[in-house]
Short mmCIF file of N, CA and C in Angstrom, two decimals:
data_model
loop_
_atom_site.label_atom_id
_atom_site.label_comp_id
_atom_site.label_asym_id
_atom_site.label_seq_id
_atom_site.Cartn_x
_atom_site.Cartn_y
_atom_site.Cartn_z
N MET A 1 20.28 -0.37 4.58
CA MET A 1 18.94 -0.84 4.94
C MET A 1 17.96 -0.45 3.83
N THR A 2 17.01 -1.33 3.60
CA THR A 2 15.96 -1.08 2.63
C THR A 2 14.63 -1.05 3.37
N ARG A 3 13.79 -0.14 2.96
CA ARG A 3 12.47 -0.04 3.57
C ARG A 3 11.49 -0.90 2.77
N TYR A 4 10.70 -1.71 3.48
CA TYR A 4 9.71 -2.59 2.88
C TYR A 4 8.36 -2.41 3.55
N VAL A 5 7.30 -2.56 2.77
CA VAL A 5 5.97 -2.70 3.33
C VAL A 5 5.60 -4.18 3.17
N VAL A 6 5.20 -4.78 4.26
CA VAL A 6 4.81 -6.18 4.28
C VAL A 6 3.29 -6.21 4.44
N LEU A 7 2.60 -6.63 3.38
CA LEU A 7 1.14 -6.70 3.39
C LEU A 7 0.70 -8.11 3.76
N VAL A 8 -0.24 -8.20 4.67
CA VAL A 8 -0.72 -9.48 5.18
C VAL A 8 -2.15 -9.68 4.69
N ALA A 9 -2.40 -10.77 3.96
CA ALA A 9 -3.75 -11.07 3.48
C ALA A 9 -4.21 -12.39 4.06
N TYR A 10 -5.51 -12.50 4.24
CA TYR A 10 -6.07 -13.70 4.87
C TYR A 10 -7.45 -13.98 4.28
N GLU A 11 -7.94 -15.17 4.55
CA GLU A 11 -9.30 -15.54 4.15
C GLU A 11 -10.27 -14.93 5.15
N PRO A 12 -11.30 -14.23 4.70
CA PRO A 12 -12.29 -13.67 5.64
C PRO A 12 -12.88 -14.77 6.52
N GLY A 13 -13.07 -14.45 7.78
CA GLY A 13 -13.67 -15.38 8.72
C GLY A 13 -12.66 -16.21 9.49
N ASP A 14 -11.40 -16.25 9.04
CA ASP A 14 -10.39 -17.05 9.72
C ASP A 14 -10.26 -16.68 11.20
N TRP A 15 -10.18 -15.40 11.49
CA TRP A 15 -9.95 -14.95 12.86
C TRP A 15 -11.16 -15.21 13.75
N SER A 16 -12.33 -14.84 13.28
CA SER A 16 -13.52 -14.98 14.11
C SER A 16 -13.86 -16.45 14.40
N GLU A 17 -13.41 -17.34 13.53
CA GLU A 17 -13.68 -18.77 13.70
C GLU A 17 -12.56 -19.50 14.42
N ALA A 18 -11.46 -18.81 14.69
CA ALA A 18 -10.30 -19.46 15.30
C ALA A 18 -10.50 -19.66 16.80
N SER A 19 -9.99 -20.77 17.30
CA SER A 19 -10.03 -21.04 18.74
C SER A 19 -9.06 -20.11 19.46
N ALA A 20 -9.17 -20.05 20.77
CA ALA A 20 -8.25 -19.23 21.57
C ALA A 20 -6.81 -19.68 21.36
N GLU A 21 -6.59 -20.97 21.22
CA GLU A 21 -5.23 -21.49 21.01
C GLU A 21 -4.68 -21.04 19.66
N VAL A 22 -5.51 -21.10 18.63
CA VAL A 22 -5.06 -20.67 17.31
C VAL A 22 -4.80 -19.16 17.32
N GLN A 23 -5.68 -18.38 17.93
CA GLN A 23 -5.45 -16.94 18.02
C GLN A 23 -4.14 -16.66 18.75
N GLN A 24 -3.85 -17.39 19.83
CA GLN A 24 -2.58 -17.18 20.55
C GLN A 24 -1.40 -17.54 19.66
N ALA A 25 -1.52 -18.59 18.86
CA ALA A 25 -0.44 -18.96 17.93
C ALA A 25 -0.20 -17.83 16.92
N TYR A 26 -1.27 -17.17 16.45
CA TYR A 26 -1.12 -16.03 15.54
C TYR A 26 -0.39 -14.89 16.24
N PHE A 27 -0.79 -14.57 17.47
CA PHE A 27 -0.11 -13.51 18.24
C PHE A 27 1.37 -13.85 18.39
N ASP A 28 1.66 -15.10 18.74
CA ASP A 28 3.05 -15.53 18.92
C ASP A 28 3.85 -15.37 17.63
N ALA A 29 3.24 -15.70 16.49
CA ALA A 29 3.92 -15.56 15.20
C ALA A 29 4.20 -14.09 14.90
N HIS A 30 3.24 -13.22 15.17
CA HIS A 30 3.47 -11.78 14.95
C HIS A 30 4.58 -11.28 15.87
N HIS A 31 4.60 -11.74 17.11
CA HIS A 31 5.67 -11.31 18.03
C HIS A 31 7.03 -11.81 17.55
N ALA A 32 7.09 -13.02 17.00
CA ALA A 32 8.35 -13.54 16.45
C ALA A 32 8.80 -12.68 15.27
N PHE A 33 7.88 -12.30 14.40
CA PHE A 33 8.19 -11.40 13.28
C PHE A 33 8.76 -10.08 13.81
N GLU A 34 8.07 -9.50 14.79
CA GLU A 34 8.49 -8.20 15.33
C GLU A 34 9.87 -8.30 15.99
N ARG A 35 10.13 -9.38 16.73
CA ARG A 35 11.45 -9.57 17.36
C ARG A 35 12.53 -9.69 16.29
N TYR A 36 12.25 -10.43 15.22
CA TYR A 36 13.22 -10.58 14.13
C TYR A 36 13.54 -9.21 13.53
N VAL A 37 12.50 -8.44 13.22
CA VAL A 37 12.73 -7.12 12.63
C VAL A 37 13.49 -6.22 13.60
N ASP A 38 13.13 -6.24 14.86
CA ASP A 38 13.82 -5.40 15.85
C ASP A 38 15.30 -5.78 15.97
N THR A 39 15.62 -7.06 15.80
CA THR A 39 17.00 -7.53 15.89
C THR A 39 17.81 -7.19 14.65
N HIS A 40 17.17 -7.28 13.47
CA HIS A 40 17.89 -7.13 12.20
C HIS A 40 17.68 -5.79 11.51
N GLY A 41 16.75 -4.99 11.98
CA GLY A 41 16.44 -3.71 11.34
C GLY A 41 15.61 -2.88 12.28
N ARG A 42 14.52 -2.34 11.77
CA ARG A 42 13.61 -1.58 12.65
C ARG A 42 12.21 -1.57 12.09
N ARG A 43 11.25 -1.51 13.03
CA ARG A 43 9.84 -1.35 12.66
C ARG A 43 9.55 0.13 12.60
N ILE A 44 8.95 0.57 11.50
CA ILE A 44 8.55 1.97 11.36
C ILE A 44 7.10 2.11 11.82
N SER A 45 6.25 1.22 11.34
CA SER A 45 4.85 1.21 11.78
C SER A 45 4.23 -0.11 11.35
N GLY A 46 3.02 -0.29 11.76
CA GLY A 46 2.27 -1.48 11.39
C GLY A 46 0.93 -1.43 12.10
N ALA A 47 -0.07 -2.05 11.49
CA ALA A 47 -1.39 -2.06 12.11
C ALA A 47 -2.28 -3.07 11.44
N PRO A 48 -3.22 -3.63 12.20
CA PRO A 48 -4.27 -4.42 11.57
C PRO A 48 -5.27 -3.47 10.91
N LEU A 49 -5.94 -3.94 9.88
CA LEU A 49 -6.93 -3.12 9.18
C LEU A 49 -8.33 -3.67 9.44
N ALA A 50 -9.32 -2.79 9.42
CA ALA A 50 -10.71 -3.21 9.55
C ALA A 50 -11.08 -4.07 8.33
N ASP A 51 -12.15 -4.84 8.45
CA ASP A 51 -12.58 -5.71 7.36
C ASP A 51 -12.82 -4.95 6.06
N ALA A 52 -12.67 -5.65 4.95
CA ALA A 52 -12.81 -5.04 3.62
C ALA A 52 -14.17 -4.38 3.43
N GLU A 53 -15.22 -4.89 4.10
CA GLU A 53 -16.55 -4.28 3.95
C GLU A 53 -16.57 -2.83 4.41
N THR A 54 -15.59 -2.42 5.21
CA THR A 54 -15.54 -1.05 5.71
C THR A 54 -14.78 -0.12 4.77
N ALA A 55 -14.22 -0.67 3.70
CA ALA A 55 -13.42 0.12 2.77
C ALA A 55 -14.27 1.09 1.97
N THR A 56 -13.67 2.18 1.59
CA THR A 56 -14.25 3.14 0.65
C THR A 56 -13.26 3.26 -0.50
N THR A 57 -13.75 3.14 -1.73
CA THR A 57 -12.89 3.14 -2.90
C THR A 57 -13.24 4.32 -3.80
N LEU A 58 -12.22 5.03 -4.26
CA LEU A 58 -12.39 6.08 -5.26
C LEU A 58 -11.90 5.55 -6.59
N ALA A 59 -12.78 5.55 -7.60
CA ALA A 59 -12.43 5.06 -8.93
C ALA A 59 -11.52 6.06 -9.62
N PRO A 60 -10.72 5.60 -10.58
CA PRO A 60 -9.84 6.51 -11.31
C PRO A 60 -10.64 7.58 -12.05
N GLY A 61 -10.04 8.75 -12.22
CA GLY A 61 -10.67 9.82 -12.97
C GLY A 61 -10.23 11.17 -12.44
N ALA A 62 -10.74 12.22 -13.04
CA ALA A 62 -10.44 13.58 -12.58
C ALA A 62 -10.95 13.72 -11.15
N ALA A 63 -10.27 14.51 -10.36
CA ALA A 63 -10.57 14.62 -8.93
C ALA A 63 -12.05 14.81 -8.64
N GLU A 64 -12.69 15.74 -9.32
CA GLU A 64 -14.10 16.03 -9.04
C GLU A 64 -15.04 14.99 -9.63
N ASP A 65 -14.55 14.16 -10.56
CA ASP A 65 -15.40 13.16 -11.21
C ASP A 65 -15.22 11.74 -10.66
N ARG A 66 -14.33 11.57 -9.71
CA ARG A 66 -14.06 10.22 -9.20
C ARG A 66 -15.29 9.67 -8.49
N VAL A 67 -15.64 8.46 -8.82
CA VAL A 67 -16.79 7.80 -8.21
C VAL A 67 -16.35 7.17 -6.89
N VAL A 68 -17.11 7.41 -5.84
CA VAL A 68 -16.83 6.86 -4.52
C VAL A 68 -17.80 5.73 -4.26
N THR A 69 -17.27 4.55 -3.90
CA THR A 69 -18.12 3.40 -3.61
C THR A 69 -17.74 2.80 -2.27
N ASP A 70 -18.70 2.12 -1.66
CA ASP A 70 -18.42 1.38 -0.43
C ASP A 70 -17.78 0.06 -0.79
N GLY A 71 -16.91 -0.42 0.07
CA GLY A 71 -16.31 -1.73 -0.10
C GLY A 71 -15.05 -1.69 -0.94
N PRO A 72 -14.41 -2.85 -1.05
CA PRO A 72 -13.16 -2.93 -1.80
C PRO A 72 -13.42 -2.78 -3.29
N PHE A 73 -12.38 -2.41 -4.03
CA PHE A 73 -12.48 -2.19 -5.47
C PHE A 73 -12.75 -3.49 -6.22
N VAL A 74 -12.11 -4.57 -5.79
CA VAL A 74 -12.29 -5.86 -6.46
C VAL A 74 -12.70 -6.90 -5.44
N GLU A 75 -13.40 -7.91 -5.91
CA GLU A 75 -13.76 -9.02 -5.05
C GLU A 75 -12.62 -10.03 -5.06
N LEU A 76 -12.12 -10.35 -3.90
CA LEU A 76 -11.03 -11.30 -3.77
C LEU A 76 -11.39 -12.35 -2.73
N ALA A 77 -10.83 -13.53 -2.87
CA ALA A 77 -11.02 -14.55 -1.84
C ALA A 77 -10.30 -14.13 -0.57
N GLU A 78 -9.12 -13.52 -0.73
CA GLU A 78 -8.37 -13.02 0.41
C GLU A 78 -8.48 -11.51 0.45
N GLN A 79 -8.26 -10.96 1.63
CA GLN A 79 -8.27 -9.51 1.75
C GLN A 79 -7.10 -9.07 2.61
N VAL A 80 -6.59 -7.88 2.32
CA VAL A 80 -5.50 -7.34 3.12
C VAL A 80 -6.03 -7.04 4.50
N GLY A 81 -5.36 -7.61 5.49
CA GLY A 81 -5.83 -7.46 6.86
C GLY A 81 -4.90 -6.66 7.74
N GLY A 82 -3.74 -6.29 7.20
CA GLY A 82 -2.80 -5.50 7.99
C GLY A 82 -1.51 -5.28 7.23
N TYR A 83 -0.63 -4.52 7.85
CA TYR A 83 0.64 -4.22 7.20
C TYR A 83 1.71 -3.96 8.24
N TYR A 84 2.94 -4.10 7.82
CA TYR A 84 4.11 -3.65 8.58
C TYR A 84 4.94 -2.79 7.64
N ASP A 85 5.48 -1.71 8.15
CA ASP A 85 6.41 -0.85 7.44
C ASP A 85 7.72 -1.01 8.19
N VAL A 86 8.72 -1.63 7.54
CA VAL A 86 9.95 -2.01 8.22
C VAL A 86 11.17 -1.62 7.40
N GLU A 87 12.31 -1.57 8.07
CA GLU A 87 13.60 -1.45 7.39
C GLU A 87 14.42 -2.68 7.75
N LEU A 88 14.94 -3.34 6.71
CA LEU A 88 15.76 -4.53 6.89
C LEU A 88 16.92 -4.47 5.92
N PRO A 89 17.97 -5.25 6.17
CA PRO A 89 19.17 -5.16 5.33
C PRO A 89 18.93 -5.46 3.85
N ASP A 90 18.05 -6.44 3.57
CA ASP A 90 17.83 -6.83 2.18
C ASP A 90 16.57 -7.68 2.07
N LEU A 91 16.25 -8.07 0.84
CA LEU A 91 15.04 -8.86 0.61
C LEU A 91 15.11 -10.22 1.32
N ASP A 92 16.28 -10.82 1.38
CA ASP A 92 16.41 -12.10 2.08
C ASP A 92 15.99 -11.97 3.55
N ALA A 93 16.38 -10.89 4.19
CA ALA A 93 15.98 -10.66 5.59
C ALA A 93 14.48 -10.42 5.68
N ALA A 94 13.91 -9.70 4.71
CA ALA A 94 12.46 -9.46 4.71
C ALA A 94 11.70 -10.77 4.53
N ILE A 95 12.21 -11.64 3.67
CA ILE A 95 11.57 -12.95 3.47
C ILE A 95 11.68 -13.79 4.74
N ALA A 96 12.84 -13.78 5.36
CA ALA A 96 13.03 -14.54 6.60
C ALA A 96 12.06 -14.06 7.67
N ALA A 97 11.87 -12.76 7.77
CA ALA A 97 10.92 -12.22 8.75
C ALA A 97 9.50 -12.64 8.39
N ALA A 98 9.13 -12.51 7.12
CA ALA A 98 7.77 -12.83 6.68
C ALA A 98 7.44 -14.31 6.89
N ARG A 99 8.43 -15.18 6.81
CA ARG A 99 8.20 -16.61 7.04
C ARG A 99 7.77 -16.89 8.48
N LEU A 100 8.00 -15.95 9.39
CA LEU A 100 7.61 -16.11 10.79
C LEU A 100 6.14 -15.81 11.03
N LEU A 101 5.51 -15.11 10.10
CA LEU A 101 4.08 -14.80 10.23
C LEU A 101 3.26 -16.07 10.05
N PRO A 102 2.01 -16.09 10.49
CA PRO A 102 1.19 -17.30 10.37
C PRO A 102 1.18 -17.84 8.93
N SER A 103 1.32 -19.14 8.82
CA SER A 103 1.42 -19.76 7.49
C SER A 103 0.10 -19.70 6.72
N ALA A 104 -0.99 -19.39 7.38
CA ALA A 104 -2.28 -19.25 6.69
C ALA A 104 -2.36 -17.95 5.90
N TYR A 105 -1.46 -17.01 6.17
CA TYR A 105 -1.47 -15.71 5.49
C TYR A 105 -0.81 -15.82 4.12
N THR A 106 -1.27 -14.99 3.21
CA THR A 106 -0.50 -14.66 2.02
C THR A 106 0.20 -13.35 2.35
N VAL A 107 1.50 -13.32 2.16
CA VAL A 107 2.28 -12.14 2.53
C VAL A 107 2.94 -11.57 1.28
N GLU A 108 2.76 -10.27 1.07
CA GLU A 108 3.40 -9.58 -0.05
C GLU A 108 4.42 -8.60 0.53
N ILE A 109 5.63 -8.65 0.00
CA ILE A 109 6.71 -7.76 0.45
C ILE A 109 7.03 -6.83 -0.71
N ARG A 110 6.95 -5.53 -0.44
CA ARG A 110 7.24 -4.56 -1.51
C ARG A 110 8.20 -3.50 -1.01
N PRO A 111 9.27 -3.24 -1.76
CA PRO A 111 10.17 -2.15 -1.39
C PRO A 111 9.46 -0.81 -1.52
N VAL A 112 9.79 0.08 -0.62
CA VAL A 112 9.25 1.44 -0.68
C VAL A 112 10.13 2.24 -1.64
N VAL A 113 9.53 3.00 -2.51
CA VAL A 113 10.25 3.81 -3.48
C VAL A 113 10.46 5.20 -2.89
N GLU A 114 11.70 5.62 -2.85
CA GLU A 114 12.03 6.98 -2.42
C GLU A 114 12.01 7.87 -3.66
N ILE A 115 11.25 8.95 -3.61
CA ILE A 115 11.15 9.87 -4.74
C ILE A 115 12.14 11.01 -4.53
N PRO A 116 13.12 11.15 -5.44
CA PRO A 116 14.10 12.22 -5.28
C PRO A 116 13.45 13.60 -5.22
N ASP A 117 14.01 14.45 -4.40
CA ASP A 117 13.56 15.84 -4.26
C ASP A 117 12.13 15.96 -3.75
N HIS A 118 11.60 14.91 -3.12
CA HIS A 118 10.27 14.99 -2.53
C HIS A 118 10.41 14.82 -1.03
N THR A 119 9.95 15.81 -0.31
CA THR A 119 9.96 15.77 1.14
C THR A 119 8.52 15.66 1.62
N PRO A 120 8.16 14.52 2.25
CA PRO A 120 6.78 14.41 2.75
C PRO A 120 6.48 15.51 3.75
N LEU A 121 5.24 15.94 3.77
CA LEU A 121 4.85 17.00 4.71
C LEU A 121 4.86 16.50 6.12
#
């Protein structure tokens, strides 16, 4: 099994402007994704994220010199709206699962890197 983070990006305003039927279709697509992962691997975690306007960004630099700003670091047409942390047999299975998410999303699948000799606290 390989661990993947599946990042979900969307156009701002899509959800708030969606009809009840469209919102239900999105819920159904997420449930289909979750069922696929549960059948072929496992879900570790996942959550929707608050809007990008709520983000706080720390600019690169020495710890005490890092500049803290409100909002996302870059302006994008799409914004990350949520994530799933999953384990699946391979990238093909991760792609098959991601295809079940709403087609309006841009989905990025990234393998998680295990760092040797590092034990998370």
